[in-house]
mmCIF file of C-alpha atoms in Angstrom:
data_model
loop_
_atom_site.group_PDB
_atom_site.id
_atom_site.type_symbol
_atom_site.label_atom_id
_atom_site.label_comp_id
_atom_site.label_asym_id
_atom_site.label_seq_id
_atom_site.Cartn_x
_atom_site.Cartn_y
_atom_site.Cartn_z
ATOM 1 C CA MET A 1 75.965 70.756 -78.197
ATOM 2 C CA ASN A 2 77.568 67.334 -78.182
ATOM 3 C CA ARG A 3 80.707 68.860 -76.806
ATOM 4 C CA HIS A 4 78.896 70.016 -73.667
ATOM 5 C CA GLN A 5 77.421 66.611 -72.687
ATOM 6 C CA PRO A 6 80.609 65.034 -71.271
ATOM 7 C CA ASN A 7 81.212 68.046 -69.143
ATOM 8 C CA HIS A 8 77.727 67.731 -67.709
ATOM 9 C CA SER A 9 78.310 64.013 -66.870
ATOM 10 C CA ARG A 10 81.567 64.757 -65.124
ATOM 11 C CA THR A 11 79.868 67.464 -63.150
ATOM 12 C CA SER A 12 77.099 65.025 -61.920
ATOM 13 C CA SER A 13 79.612 62.335 -60.932
ATOM 14 C CA THR A 14 81.693 64.812 -59.036
ATOM 15 C CA SER A 15 78.684 66.140 -57.148
ATOM 16 C CA SER A 16 77.595 62.567 -56.243
ATOM 17 C CA ASP A 17 81.002 61.662 -54.875
ATOM 18 C CA THR A 18 81.113 64.929 -52.967
ATOM 19 C CA SER A 19 77.691 64.217 -51.412
ATOM 20 C CA SER A 20 78.705 60.628 -50.450
ATOM 21 C CA SER A 21 81.958 61.717 -48.931
ATOM 22 C CA SER A 22 80.157 64.341 -46.937
ATOM 23 C CA LEU A 23 78.127 61.611 -45.013
ATOM 24 C CA PRO A 24 79.435 60.747 -41.492
ATOM 25 C CA PHE A 25 81.346 57.465 -41.259
ATOM 26 C CA PRO A 26 80.098 55.064 -38.479
ATOM 27 C CA ALA A 27 82.338 54.752 -35.448
ATOM 28 C CA PRO A 28 83.977 51.366 -34.784
ATOM 29 C CA LEU A 29 81.938 48.958 -32.698
ATOM 30 C CA PRO A 30 83.033 49.438 -29.063
ATOM 31 C CA ARG A 31 84.518 46.373 -27.363
ATOM 32 C CA SER A 32 82.473 47.027 -24.224
ATOM 33 C CA ASP A 33 79.310 46.116 -26.122
ATOM 34 C CA PHE A 34 80.547 42.557 -26.492
ATOM 35 C CA LEU A 35 81.464 42.270 -22.802
ATOM 36 C CA ALA A 36 77.937 42.866 -21.458
ATOM 37 C CA PRO A 37 76.694 39.965 -19.219
ATOM 38 C CA ASP A 38 73.405 39.756 -21.100
ATOM 39 C CA PHE A 39 74.975 39.994 -24.588
ATOM 40 C CA THR A 40 73.103 38.123 -27.327
ATOM 41 C CA PRO A 41 74.024 38.388 -31.036
ATOM 42 C CA SER A 42 70.461 38.776 -32.324
ATOM 43 C CA THR A 43 69.572 41.521 -29.862
ATOM 44 C CA TYR A 44 72.840 43.371 -30.536
ATOM 45 C CA LEU A 45 72.420 43.271 -34.306
ATOM 46 C CA SER A 46 68.837 44.530 -34.051
ATOM 47 C CA SER A 47 70.093 47.548 -32.066
ATOM 48 C CA LEU A 48 72.405 48.671 -34.920
ATOM 49 C CA GLY A 49 69.602 50.042 -37.091
ATOM 50 C CA HIS A 50 70.735 53.669 -36.461
ATOM 51 C CA ARG A 51 74.171 53.077 -38.013
ATOM 52 C CA HIS A 52 74.650 54.448 -41.547
ATOM 53 C CA GLN A 53 76.380 51.279 -42.701
ATOM 54 C CA THR A 54 75.621 48.554 -45.180
ATOM 55 C CA LEU A 55 75.350 44.922 -44.178
ATOM 56 C CA GLU A 56 78.511 44.074 -46.092
ATOM 57 C CA ASP A 57 80.443 46.789 -44.273
ATOM 58 C CA LEU A 58 79.114 45.493 -40.930
ATOM 59 C CA ARG A 59 80.272 41.983 -41.802
ATOM 60 C CA ALA A 60 83.684 43.325 -42.709
ATOM 61 C CA ASP A 61 83.922 45.162 -39.372
ATOM 62 C CA LEU A 62 82.944 42.061 -37.396
ATOM 63 C CA ARG A 63 85.390 39.921 -39.382
ATOM 64 C CA ALA A 64 88.162 42.421 -38.703
ATOM 65 C CA ARG A 65 87.264 42.464 -35.011
ATOM 66 C CA SER A 66 87.458 38.645 -34.879
ATOM 67 C CA GLN A 67 90.869 38.649 -36.547
ATOM 68 C CA GLN A 68 92.054 41.316 -34.115
ATOM 69 C CA LEU A 69 90.947 39.261 -31.099
ATOM 70 C CA SER A 70 92.677 36.171 -32.486
ATOM 71 C CA GLN A 71 95.879 38.123 -32.971
ATOM 72 C CA GLU A 72 95.679 39.551 -29.446
ATOM 73 C CA LEU A 73 95.235 36.044 -28.013
ATOM 74 C CA LEU A 74 98.210 34.771 -30.005
ATOM 75 C CA ASP A 75 100.335 37.693 -28.822
ATOM 76 C CA LEU A 76 99.282 37.032 -25.233
ATOM 77 C CA VAL A 77 100.344 33.384 -25.474
ATOM 78 C CA ASN A 78 103.660 34.315 -27.117
ATOM 79 C CA ASN A 79 104.424 36.981 -24.562
ATOM 80 C CA HIS A 80 103.754 34.635 -21.612
ATOM 81 C CA TYR A 81 104.949 31.397 -23.202
ATOM 82 C CA ASP A 82 107.865 30.974 -20.808
ATOM 83 C CA GLU A 83 105.587 31.500 -17.839
ATOM 84 C CA PHE A 84 103.182 28.837 -19.145
ATOM 85 C CA LEU A 85 106.061 26.377 -19.463
ATOM 86 C CA SER A 86 107.343 27.073 -15.960
ATOM 87 C CA LEU A 87 103.853 26.877 -14.405
ATOM 88 C CA GLY A 88 104.028 23.112 -13.836
ATOM 89 C CA GLY A 89 107.426 23.347 -12.186
ATOM 90 C CA SER A 90 106.355 26.183 -9.911
ATOM 91 C CA LEU A 91 103.668 23.987 -8.295
ATOM 92 C CA LYS A 92 105.268 22.291 -5.280
ATOM 93 C CA GLY A 93 103.720 20.000 -2.684
ATOM 94 C CA GLY A 94 100.920 18.868 -4.959
ATOM 95 C CA GLN A 95 101.971 15.211 -4.941
ATOM 96 C CA GLU A 96 101.613 15.016 -1.178
ATOM 97 C CA LYS A 97 98.087 16.420 -1.369
ATOM 98 C CA VAL A 98 97.184 14.026 -4.162
ATOM 99 C CA GLU A 99 98.557 11.104 -2.150
ATOM 100 C CA GLU A 100 96.565 12.170 0.893
ATOM 101 C CA LEU A 101 93.409 12.305 -1.179
ATOM 102 C CA ARG A 102 94.180 8.907 -2.695
ATOM 103 C CA VAL A 103 94.698 7.322 0.722
ATOM 104 C CA GLY A 104 91.521 8.947 2.024
ATOM 105 C CA LEU A 105 89.543 7.634 -0.924
ATOM 106 C CA MET A 106 90.982 4.146 -0.413
ATOM 107 C CA GLY A 107 89.942 4.246 3.254
ATOM 108 C CA LEU A 108 86.467 5.438 2.318
ATOM 109 C CA GLU A 109 86.171 2.693 -0.283
ATOM 110 C CA LYS A 110 87.177 0.106 2.321
ATOM 111 C CA GLU A 111 84.589 1.409 4.779
ATOM 112 C CA VAL A 112 81.891 1.352 2.117
ATOM 113 C CA ARG A 113 82.844 -2.235 1.230
ATOM 114 C CA GLY A 114 82.637 -3.208 4.904
ATOM 115 C CA VAL A 115 79.205 -1.599 5.244
ATOM 116 C CA LYS A 116 77.999 -3.456 2.156
ATOM 117 C CA GLU A 117 79.256 -6.746 3.567
ATOM 118 C CA ARG A 118 77.509 -6.129 6.894
ATOM 119 C CA VAL A 119 74.300 -5.181 5.091
ATOM 120 C CA GLY A 120 74.566 -8.372 3.026
ATOM 121 C CA GLU A 121 75.017 -10.445 6.174
ATOM 122 C CA ARG A 122 72.026 -8.747 7.813
ATOM 123 C CA GLU A 123 69.995 -9.349 4.701
ATOM 124 C CA GLY A 124 70.847 -13.051 4.826
ATOM 125 C CA VAL A 125 69.897 -13.230 8.504
ATOM 126 C CA VAL A 126 66.593 -11.442 7.875
ATOM 127 C CA ARG A 127 65.850 -13.721 4.930
ATOM 128 C CA ARG A 128 66.506 -16.827 7.038
ATOM 129 C CA LEU A 129 64.342 -15.462 9.859
ATOM 130 C CA LEU A 130 61.506 -14.757 7.431
ATOM 131 C CA VAL A 131 61.732 -18.292 6.071
ATOM 132 C CA GLU A 132 61.751 -19.624 9.625
ATOM 133 C CA LYS A 133 58.761 -17.423 10.490
ATOM 134 C CA ARG A 134 56.794 -18.737 7.523
ATOM 135 C CA GLY A 135 57.703 -22.276 8.544
ATOM 136 C CA LEU A 136 56.520 -21.648 12.100
ATOM 137 C CA ARG A 137 53.261 -20.218 10.814
ATOM 138 C CA ARG A 138 52.704 -23.307 8.683
ATOM 139 C CA GLN A 139 53.457 -25.530 11.647
ATOM 140 C CA MET A 140 51.096 -23.535 13.884
ATOM 141 C CA GLU A 141 48.352 -23.770 11.292
ATOM 142 C CA ARG A 142 48.940 -27.494 10.910
ATOM 143 C CA GLY A 143 48.921 -27.911 14.697
ATOM 144 C CA ARG A 144 45.597 -26.062 14.909
ATOM 145 C CA ARG A 145 44.114 -28.278 12.209
ATOM 146 C CA LEU A 146 45.424 -31.371 13.995
ATOM 147 C CA LEU A 147 43.788 -30.259 17.248
ATOM 148 C CA GLU A 148 40.488 -29.680 15.475
ATOM 149 C CA TRP A 149 40.784 -33.045 13.748
ATOM 150 C CA ASN A 150 41.505 -34.803 17.050
ATOM 151 C CA LYS A 151 38.554 -33.032 18.686
ATOM 152 C CA GLU A 152 36.215 -34.251 15.941
ATOM 153 C CA LEU A 153 37.626 -37.773 16.281
ATOM 154 C CA GLU A 154 37.011 -37.735 20.035
ATOM 155 C CA SER A 155 33.451 -36.526 19.443
ATOM 156 C CA LEU A 156 32.787 -39.389 17.036
ATOM 157 C CA GLU A 157 34.346 -41.854 19.503
ATOM 158 C CA ARG A 158 32.016 -40.622 22.252
ATOM 159 C CA ARG A 159 28.996 -41.109 20.037
ATOM 160 C CA LEU A 160 30.203 -44.612 19.225
ATOM 161 C CA MET A 161 30.950 -45.231 22.940
ATOM 162 C CA LEU A 162 34.621 -45.863 22.260
ATOM 163 C CA GLY A 163 37.308 -45.127 24.855
ATOM 164 C CA ALA A 164 41.015 -44.617 24.423
ATOM 165 C CA GLU A 165 41.472 -48.343 23.836
ATOM 166 C CA GLY A 166 38.184 -48.939 22.044
ATOM 167 C CA THR A 167 36.146 -49.712 25.185
ATOM 168 C CA VAL A 168 34.049 -47.769 27.680
ATOM 169 C CA LYS A 169 34.053 -48.083 31.447
ATOM 170 C CA LYS A 170 30.868 -49.522 32.936
ATOM 171 C CA GLU A 171 30.235 -46.498 35.139
ATOM 172 C CA ASP A 172 30.434 -44.258 32.053
ATOM 173 C CA ILE A 173 27.973 -46.197 29.894
ATOM 174 C CA GLY A 174 24.921 -44.262 31.058
ATOM 175 C CA SER A 175 26.505 -40.872 30.601
ATOM 176 C CA GLU A 176 28.018 -41.889 27.265
ATOM 177 C CA GLU A 177 24.674 -43.125 25.942
ATOM 178 C CA SER A 178 22.866 -39.950 26.986
ATOM 179 C CA SER A 179 25.642 -37.813 25.500
ATOM 180 C CA GLU A 180 25.634 -39.862 22.302
ATOM 181 C CA GLU A 181 21.884 -39.616 21.886
ATOM 182 C CA SER A 182 21.844 -35.872 22.593
ATOM 183 C CA GLU A 183 24.591 -35.179 20.036
ATOM 184 C CA ASP A 184 23.039 -37.383 17.373
ATOM 185 C CA GLU A 185 19.565 -36.017 17.970
ATOM 186 C CA SER A 186 20.791 -32.417 17.776
ATOM 187 C CA ASP A 187 22.547 -33.133 14.480
ATOM 188 C CA ILE A 188 19.530 -34.964 13.045
ATOM 189 C CA ASP A 189 17.126 -32.295 14.257
ATOM 190 C CA GLY A 190 19.343 -29.692 12.631
ATOM 191 C CA ALA A 191 19.000 -31.618 9.373
ATOM 192 C CA GLY A 192 15.199 -31.126 9.529
ATOM 193 C CA LEU A 193 14.138 -34.679 10.449
ATOM 194 C CA ASP A 194 11.071 -34.981 12.702
ATOM 195 C CA LEU A 195 11.271 -37.822 15.225
ATOM 196 C CA GLY A 196 8.115 -39.842 15.938
ATOM 197 C CA ASP A 197 7.148 -42.881 17.916
ATOM 198 C CA ASP A 198 6.004 -45.247 15.156
ATOM 199 C CA GLU A 199 8.220 -47.866 13.566
ATOM 200 C CA ASP A 200 8.777 -45.973 10.315
ATOM 201 C CA ASP A 201 9.974 -42.861 12.135
ATOM 202 C CA ALA A 202 12.282 -44.947 14.325
ATOM 203 C CA ALA A 203 13.765 -46.637 11.247
ATOM 204 C CA GLU A 204 14.247 -43.307 9.522
ATOM 205 C CA TYR A 205 15.909 -41.918 12.637
ATOM 206 C CA GLU A 206 18.296 -44.867 12.803
ATOM 207 C CA MET A 207 19.154 -44.451 9.114
ATOM 208 C CA ALA A 208 19.846 -40.742 9.625
ATOM 209 C CA ARG A 209 22.078 -41.504 12.592
ATOM 210 C CA LEU A 210 24.047 -44.093 10.622
ATOM 211 C CA ARG A 211 24.382 -41.706 7.688
ATOM 212 C CA LYS A 212 25.677 -38.981 10.026
ATOM 213 C CA ARG A 213 28.319 -41.263 11.520
ATOM 214 C CA VAL A 214 29.458 -42.566 8.146
ATOM 215 C CA ARG A 215 29.851 -39.067 6.743
ATOM 216 C CA ASP A 216 31.580 -37.821 9.873
ATOM 217 C CA PHE A 217 34.122 -40.633 9.499
ATOM 218 C CA ALA A 218 34.548 -39.855 5.776
ATOM 219 C CA ALA A 219 35.101 -36.173 6.633
ATOM 220 C CA LEU A 220 37.741 -37.129 9.215
ATOM 221 C CA LYS A 221 39.519 -39.278 6.655
ATOM 222 C CA LEU A 222 39.480 -36.462 4.066
ATOM 223 C CA LYS A 223 40.833 -33.921 6.563
ATOM 224 C CA ALA A 224 43.621 -36.303 7.545
ATOM 225 C CA GLU A 225 44.598 -36.620 3.867
ATOM 226 C CA ARG A 226 44.623 -32.840 3.467
ATOM 227 C CA ILE A 227 46.837 -32.403 6.517
ATOM 228 C CA SER A 228 49.155 -35.294 5.570
ATOM 229 C CA VAL A 229 48.634 -38.984 6.090
ATOM 230 C CA GLN A 230 52.390 -39.211 6.692
ATOM 231 C CA HIS A 231 52.296 -36.818 9.651
ATOM 232 C CA PRO A 232 53.447 -38.640 12.823
ATOM 233 C CA PHE A 233 50.329 -37.658 14.762
ATOM 234 C CA ILE A 234 48.007 -38.878 12.007
ATOM 235 C CA VAL A 235 49.982 -42.109 11.746
ATOM 236 C CA ALA A 236 49.734 -42.604 15.525
ATOM 237 C CA GLN A 237 45.911 -42.255 15.380
ATOM 238 C CA GLN A 238 45.390 -44.880 12.671
ATOM 239 C CA ALA A 239 44.451 -47.483 15.300
ATOM 240 C CA ARG A 240 41.711 -45.179 16.617
ATOM 241 C CA MET A 241 40.489 -44.514 13.075
ATOM 242 C CA ALA A 242 40.378 -48.267 12.420
ATOM 243 C CA ARG A 243 38.310 -48.852 15.607
ATOM 244 C CA VAL A 244 35.887 -46.091 14.600
ATOM 245 C CA LYS A 245 35.502 -47.536 11.102
ATOM 246 C CA ASN A 246 34.985 -51.056 12.429
ATOM 247 C CA THR A 247 32.368 -49.824 14.892
ATOM 248 C CA VAL A 248 30.490 -47.947 12.154
ATOM 249 C CA LEU A 249 30.660 -51.029 9.926
ATOM 250 C CA LEU A 250 29.323 -53.116 12.814
ATOM 251 C CA ASP A 251 26.375 -50.730 13.218
ATOM 252 C CA LEU A 252 25.734 -50.882 9.469
ATOM 253 C CA SER A 253 25.931 -54.675 9.533
ATOM 254 C CA THR A 254 23.445 -54.839 12.396
ATOM 255 C CA GLU A 255 21.021 -52.521 10.622
ATOM 256 C CA LEU A 256 21.397 -54.413 7.326
ATOM 257 C CA LYS A 257 20.698 -57.728 9.029
ATOM 258 C CA HIS A 258 17.676 -56.245 10.790
ATOM 259 C CA THR A 259 16.311 -54.776 7.553
ATOM 260 C CA VAL A 260 16.710 -57.992 5.562
ATOM 261 C CA SER A 261 15.284 -60.222 8.280
ATOM 262 C CA SER A 262 12.339 -57.955 9.221
ATOM 263 C CA GLN A 263 11.273 -56.996 5.699
ATOM 264 C CA GLY A 264 12.274 -60.235 4.031
ATOM 265 C CA GLY A 265 14.632 -58.248 1.822
ATOM 266 C CA ASN A 266 11.702 -56.443 0.184
ATOM 267 C CA ASP A 267 12.598 -52.893 1.355
ATOM 268 C CA ALA A 268 14.705 -52.065 -1.712
ATOM 269 C CA GLN A 269 15.016 -48.370 -0.935
ATOM 270 C CA ARG A 270 16.403 -48.940 2.539
ATOM 271 C CA ASN A 271 18.737 -51.641 1.252
ATOM 272 C CA LEU A 272 20.071 -49.214 -1.388
ATOM 273 C CA GLN A 273 20.607 -46.563 1.263
ATOM 274 C CA LEU A 274 22.603 -48.973 3.394
ATOM 275 C CA MET A 275 24.652 -50.130 0.401
ATOM 276 C CA GLY A 276 25.382 -46.492 -0.404
ATOM 277 C CA LEU A 277 26.726 -45.966 3.125
ATOM 278 C CA TYR A 278 28.957 -49.004 2.703
ATOM 279 C CA ARG A 279 30.309 -47.535 -0.538
ATOM 280 C CA GLU A 280 31.086 -44.229 1.195
ATOM 281 C CA LEU A 281 33.317 -46.246 3.524
ATOM 282 C CA ASP A 282 34.889 -48.128 0.581
ATOM 283 C CA ALA A 283 33.514 -51.314 2.120
ATOM 284 C CA ALA A 284 30.884 -52.528 -0.340
ATOM 285 C CA HIS A 285 32.368 -56.019 -0.105
ATOM 286 C CA GLU A 286 31.545 -56.016 3.619
ATOM 287 C CA ALA A 287 27.849 -55.650 2.791
ATOM 288 C CA VAL A 288 28.076 -58.565 0.366
ATOM 289 C CA GLU A 289 29.670 -60.730 3.032
ATOM 290 C CA VAL A 290 26.959 -59.820 5.544
ATOM 291 C CA ILE A 291 24.210 -60.738 3.100
ATOM 292 C CA LYS A 292 25.936 -64.032 2.214
ATOM 293 C CA LYS A 293 26.111 -65.039 5.866
ATOM 294 C CA LEU A 294 22.397 -64.442 6.479
ATOM 295 C CA PRO A 295 20.280 -67.636 6.855
ATOM 296 C CA LYS A 296 18.306 -68.548 3.768
#
């Protein structure tokens, strides 16, 4: 019985080999599959599921195909090597074309450089014009402020009955006085002060008028400083400003003398108000001099 076992084993092995050899061998992968425009490795490999081939056999086929392509490329280069070497010499007239292109590019570069220079020059001109425009605007604004300042100065001069040289013509005194009183009264009325006929109301009205003139002069002085005290027009009007200040100080001096003499110096509130107006004009020492010169 032991003698029959080897024969049985050889019979099984032979039948297995016969069955394996009877299976159909897969055809080589066609080259056209790799030349498809939409070829992708993953999609191609997934489509090979119908092949009766192991993964190792497929790798071997692909490796053999790669080696075959490499050999074909090498053979192609070897077969046409002489033609590759003579390709450079067979090209004639190329230098002329290259030179033409080089000259054309140089001309284009020169034109571009010229355009850039012209644009730079235009930019400089525009920048200078913008600076000049801003300067003109500043000058126009300053001129407008100077005109307004001069108008306010003329208005204060009219109320103080001052002419161009600090005097008023005789024929204009009546009209100047009526104009002065109307302007002062409108300003004082606008401040909410009721005018009466008794002595207290008259004194209060006079104080309000003096206060208005002092503050108008102080406002003119502040505006002149904001414009520029060094401006030629402002410098030329300093004589007018001095006459206005002296006239206001004269009115304050007259009122201070009247208050001290009529009240015997006992109206402390009014005296303080007048001293405050002197301080607003930076002329407190003027008040002291007026009081010193009063008769004892």
